[in-house]
Tab-separated table of C-alpha atoms and ligand atoms in Angstrom:
chain	number	residue	atom	x	y	z
A	156	UNK	CA	0.000	0.000	0.000
A	157	UNK	CA	1.289	3.444	-0.898
A	158	UNK	CA	0.417	6.865	0.450
A	159	UNK	CA	-0.355	9.576	-2.059
A	160	UNK	CA	-0.667	13.294	-1.362
A	161	UNK	CA	-2.859	15.422	-3.660
A	162	UNK	CA	-2.339	19.142	-3.019
A	163	UNK	CA	-4.491	21.334	-5.256
A	164	UNK	CA	-5.626	24.817	-6.152
A	165	UNK	CA	-9.207	25.490	-7.227
A	166	UNK	CA	-11.149	28.724	-7.586
A	167	UNK	CA	-14.612	27.494	-8.560
A	168	UNK	CA	-14.354	23.926	-7.303
A	169	UNK	CA	-13.839	21.782	-10.411
A	170	UNK	CA	-10.201	20.920	-9.636
A	171	UNK	CA	-11.242	20.180	-6.086
A	172	UNK	CA	-13.725	17.619	-7.467
A	173	UNK	CA	-11.059	16.127	-9.729
A	174	UNK	CA	-8.641	15.849	-6.789
A	175	UNK	CA	-11.313	14.110	-4.663
A	176	UNK	CA	-12.181	11.775	-7.535
A	177	UNK	CA	-8.516	10.756	-7.917
A	178	UNK	CA	-8.226	10.208	-4.162
A	179	UNK	CA	-11.343	7.988	-4.158
A	180	UNK	CA	-9.930	5.951	-7.040
A	181	UNK	CA	-6.599	5.475	-5.284
A	182	UNK	CA	-8.426	4.338	-2.137
A	183	UNK	CA	-10.538	1.939	-4.216
A	184	UNK	CA	-7.222	0.438	-5.384
A	185	UNK	CA	-6.256	-0.134	-1.754
A	186	UNK	CA	-3.956	2.852	-1.272
A	187	UNK	CA	-4.039	5.798	1.082
A	188	UNK	CA	-4.723	9.179	-0.451
A	189	UNK	CA	-5.134	12.613	1.047
A	190	UNK	CA	-6.153	15.832	-0.676
A	191	UNK	CA	-5.151	19.289	0.552
A	192	UNK	CA	-6.577	22.609	-0.602
A	193	UNK	CA	-3.437	24.750	-0.836
A	194	UNK	CA	-5.496	27.858	-0.177
A	195	UNK	CA	-5.812	26.660	3.423
A	196	UNK	CA	-2.633	24.658	3.963
A	197	UNK	CA	0.757	25.699	5.282
A	198	UNK	CA	2.373	25.038	1.931
A	199	UNK	CA	4.816	22.409	3.156
A	200	UNK	CA	4.738	18.893	1.774
A	201	UNK	CA	4.208	16.622	4.799
A	202	UNK	CA	6.542	13.672	5.448
A	203	UNK	CA	5.572	10.069	4.895
A	204	UNK	CA	4.123	10.127	1.390
A	205	UNK	CA	5.265	7.836	-1.423
A	206	UNK	CA	3.953	9.993	-4.259
A	207	UNK	CA	2.396	13.364	-5.032
A	208	UNK	CA	-0.130	14.582	-7.589
A	209	UNK	CA	-0.266	18.378	-7.755
A	210	UNK	CA	-3.466	19.735	-9.328
A	211	UNK	CA	-4.198	23.315	-10.384
A	212	UNK	CA	-6.629	25.232	-12.573
A	213	UNK	CA	-6.007	28.018	-15.064
A	214	UNK	CA	-7.468	31.532	-14.759
A	215	UNK	CA	-6.435	34.354	-17.073
A	216	UNK	CA	-3.665	32.215	-18.513
A	217	UNK	CA	-2.081	31.163	-15.212
A	218	UNK	CA	-2.311	28.465	-12.571
A	219	UNK	CA	-3.096	29.550	-8.984
A	220	UNK	CA	-0.273	31.554	-7.426
A	221	UNK	CA	-0.427	29.527	-4.196
A	222	UNK	CA	0.165	26.321	-6.207
A	223	UNK	CA	3.143	27.924	-7.982
A	224	UNK	CA	4.520	28.956	-4.568
A	225	UNK	CA	3.958	25.465	-3.147
A	226	UNK	CA	5.809	23.847	-6.051
A	227	UNK	CA	8.713	26.305	-5.828
A	228	UNK	CA	8.995	25.736	-2.085
A	229	UNK	CA	8.830	21.916	-2.323
A	230	UNK	CA	10.587	21.353	-5.635
A	231	UNK	CA	13.334	19.199	-4.119
A	232	UNK	CA	10.800	16.771	-2.606
A	233	UNK	CA	8.690	16.742	-5.771
A	234	UNK	CA	11.798	15.778	-7.734
A	235	UNK	CA	12.711	13.064	-5.235
A	236	UNK	CA	9.243	11.474	-5.116
A	237	UNK	CA	7.274	10.091	-8.081
A	238	UNK	CA	5.127	13.120	-8.737
A	239	UNK	CA	2.690	14.299	-11.373
A	240	UNK	CA	0.909	17.493	-12.390
A	241	UNK	CA	-2.747	17.855	-13.312
A	242	UNK	CA	-3.691	21.057	-15.135
A	243	UNK	CA	-7.380	21.954	-15.431
A	244	UNK	CA	-8.520	24.489	-18.021
A	245	UNK	CA	-11.082	25.187	-20.699
A	246	UNK	CA	-8.291	25.059	-23.285
A	247	UNK	CA	-7.906	21.339	-22.532
A	248	UNK	CA	-11.337	21.037	-24.131
A	249	UNK	CA	-10.273	21.209	-27.765
A	250	UNK	CA	-7.340	23.635	-27.670
A	251	UNK	CA	-4.516	21.339	-26.638
A	252	UNK	CA	-1.802	23.725	-27.781
A	253	UNK	CA	-2.887	26.453	-25.367
A	254	UNK	CA	-3.409	23.921	-22.573
A	255	UNK	CA	0.181	22.740	-23.076
A	256	UNK	CA	1.348	26.349	-23.199
A	257	UNK	CA	-0.042	26.996	-19.686
A	258	UNK	CA	1.913	23.994	-18.391
A	259	UNK	CA	5.109	25.129	-20.112
A	260	UNK	CA	4.731	28.533	-18.464
A	261	UNK	CA	4.158	26.867	-15.079
A	262	UNK	CA	7.248	24.678	-15.561
A	263	UNK	CA	9.373	27.685	-16.480
A	264	UNK	CA	8.170	29.628	-13.474
A	265	UNK	CA	8.619	26.826	-10.949
A	266	UNK	CA	11.583	24.985	-12.472
A	267	UNK	CA	9.701	21.708	-11.862
A	268	UNK	CA	9.366	19.415	-14.870
A	269	UNK	CA	7.031	16.596	-13.813
A	270	UNK	CA	7.405	13.258	-15.588
A	271	UNK	CA	3.622	12.874	-15.747
A	272	UNK	CA	1.248	15.634	-16.790
A	273	UNK	CA	-2.536	15.363	-17.165
A	274	UNK	CA	-4.410	18.050	-19.093
A	275	UNK	CA	-8.059	17.930	-18.068
A	276	UNK	CA	-10.961	19.986	-19.293
A	277	UNK	CA	-12.671	21.982	-16.556
A	278	UNK	CA	-16.130	23.485	-16.484
A	279	UNK	CA	-18.126	26.598	-17.208
A	280	UNK	CA	-20.107	26.960	-13.997
A	281	UNK	CA	-22.317	29.895	-14.986
A	282	UNK	CA	-24.821	29.327	-12.170
A	283	UNK	CA	-22.034	29.563	-9.568
A	284	UNK	CA	-20.408	32.731	-10.941
A	285	UNK	CA	-21.274	36.237	-9.830
A	286	UNK	CA	-22.721	38.706	-12.345
A	287	UNK	CA	-19.450	39.989	-13.807
A	288	UNK	CA	-17.739	36.614	-14.078
A	289	UNK	CA	-20.857	35.100	-15.663
A	290	UNK	CA	-20.936	37.731	-18.385
A	291	UNK	CA	-17.189	37.659	-18.915
A	292	UNK	CA	-17.187	33.887	-19.379
A	293	UNK	CA	-20.203	34.038	-21.682
A	294	UNK	CA	-18.414	36.607	-23.837
A	295	UNK	CA	-15.222	34.499	-23.936
A	296	UNK	CA	-17.248	31.409	-24.918
A	297	UNK	CA	-19.118	33.359	-27.596
A	298	UNK	CA	-15.933	34.910	-29.010
A	299	UNK	CA	-14.465	31.423	-29.311
A	300	UNK	CA	-17.450	30.309	-31.347
A	301	UNK	CA	-18.797	28.066	-28.582
A	302	UNK	CA	-22.531	27.450	-28.394
A	303	UNK	CA	-22.293	26.930	-24.630
A	304	UNK	CA	-23.628	30.357	-23.704
A	305	UNK	CA	-26.821	29.530	-21.799
A	306	UNK	CA	-25.991	31.127	-18.444
A	307	UNK	CA	-28.917	29.459	-16.676
A	308	UNK	CA	-26.999	26.177	-16.675
A	309	UNK	CA	-23.478	24.784	-16.200
A	310	UNK	CA	-21.276	22.998	-18.735
A	311	UNK	CA	-18.914	20.363	-17.353
A	312	UNK	CA	-16.299	19.178	-19.852
A	313	UNK	CA	-14.194	17.006	-17.545
A	314	UNK	CA	-13.886	13.509	-18.955
A	315	UNK	CA	-13.900	11.328	-15.866
A	316	UNK	CA	-12.732	8.265	-17.848
A	317	UNK	CA	-9.612	10.219	-18.774
A	318	UNK	CA	-9.034	11.194	-15.134
A	319	UNK	CA	-9.385	7.528	-14.186
A	320	UNK	CA	-6.907	6.395	-16.885
A	321	UNK	CA	-4.401	9.035	-15.821
A	322	UNK	CA	-4.674	7.994	-12.144
A	323	UNK	CA	-4.283	4.310	-12.972
A	324	UNK	CA	-1.301	4.998	-15.277
A	325	UNK	CA	0.258	7.014	-12.459
A	326	UNK	CA	-0.253	4.083	-10.065
A	327	UNK	CA	1.310	1.650	-12.548
A	328	UNK	CA	4.320	3.963	-12.900
A	329	UNK	CA	4.589	4.263	-9.111
A	330	UNK	CA	4.717	0.502	-8.777
A	331	UNK	CA	7.740	0.247	-11.104
A	332	UNK	CA	11.151	0.162	-9.465
A	333	UNK	CA	13.078	3.390	-10.043
A	334	UNK	CA	9.972	5.442	-10.771
A	335	UNK	CA	11.380	8.481	-8.980
A	336	UNK	CA	11.351	11.525	-11.230
B	134	LIG	C1	-12.478	34.196	-14.663
B	134	LIG	C2	-12.039	32.945	-15.358
B	134	LIG	C3	-10.917	32.964	-16.171
B	134	LIG	C4	-10.501	31.811	-16.865
B	134	LIG	N1	-9.391	31.862	-17.657
B	134	LIG	C5	-9.054	30.760	-18.382
B	134	LIG	C6	-7.935	30.813	-19.278
B	134	LIG	O1	-7.222	31.806	-19.396
B	134	LIG	N2	-7.682	29.703	-20.015
B	134	LIG	C7	-8.429	28.561	-19.909
B	134	LIG	O2	-8.160	27.598	-20.628
B	134	LIG	N3	-9.460	28.473	-19.039
B	134	LIG	C8	-9.778	29.543	-18.286
B	134	LIG	N4	-10.838	29.486	-17.417
B	134	LIG	C9	-11.563	28.219	-17.243
B	134	LIG	C10	-11.166	27.488	-15.979
B	134	LIG	O3	-9.880	26.940	-16.101
B	134	LIG	C11	-12.210	26.381	-15.737
B	134	LIG	O4	-13.444	26.996	-15.465
B	134	LIG	C12	-11.837	25.440	-14.630
B	134	LIG	O5	-12.841	24.445	-14.528
B	134	LIG	C13	-11.667	26.154	-13.293
B	134	LIG	O6	-11.268	25.221	-12.336
B	134	LIG	P1	-11.594	25.433	-10.787
B	134	LIG	O7	-13.090	25.353	-10.658
B	134	LIG	O8	-10.926	24.300	-10.108
B	134	LIG	O9	-11.036	26.753	-10.395
B	134	LIG	C14	-11.251	30.619	-16.717
B	134	LIG	C15	-12.379	30.584	-15.879
B	134	LIG	C16	-12.774	31.731	-15.206
B	134	LIG	C17	-13.987	31.692	-14.332
């Protein structure tokens, strides 16, 4: 049995759901998994974990600053342990190049180059946004030619099968000798 730590950043809650889903899957495979919202944590990677999956979402072209800070602060440990990055964005829904660009920027800023990276589509949660955010996101969707502009409902693009595959591939990698990054 291995112990996996899943620190994450999430503004509207989609990455938080993805982190919890991965933790549930890991537990279903007989492992221990703990999520930590970096907004409320001390920012230090606790001892005793065998692997780490860092998850963050993209807003205005960048991942959460507190996730960037966490990675910078704990880079040595992340490089020592088998660790992975999950990046959640709307670009991951059909605009792979931009989604990869966000990760490249994150890697340049933090100096951490994870061996495993998952690009997952997030959500347009119109009913959860305040007035300004709702209209801003509708305009962005419209400008991109998306038909998903009905602000009385939410659009969730996350492909849970893909999240499951990524988590299981990560586990398989973890089980291999010499899987440290
Ligand atoms: C104000 C705002 C700005 C966003 N900016 C981007 C962006 O620059 N690029 C992108 O691909 N997605 C962008 N998104 C989409 C988010 O990445 C997506 O909604 C994701 O599910 C948010 O995850 P979270 O709920 O964990 O914070 C933006 C969303 C909001 C609300």
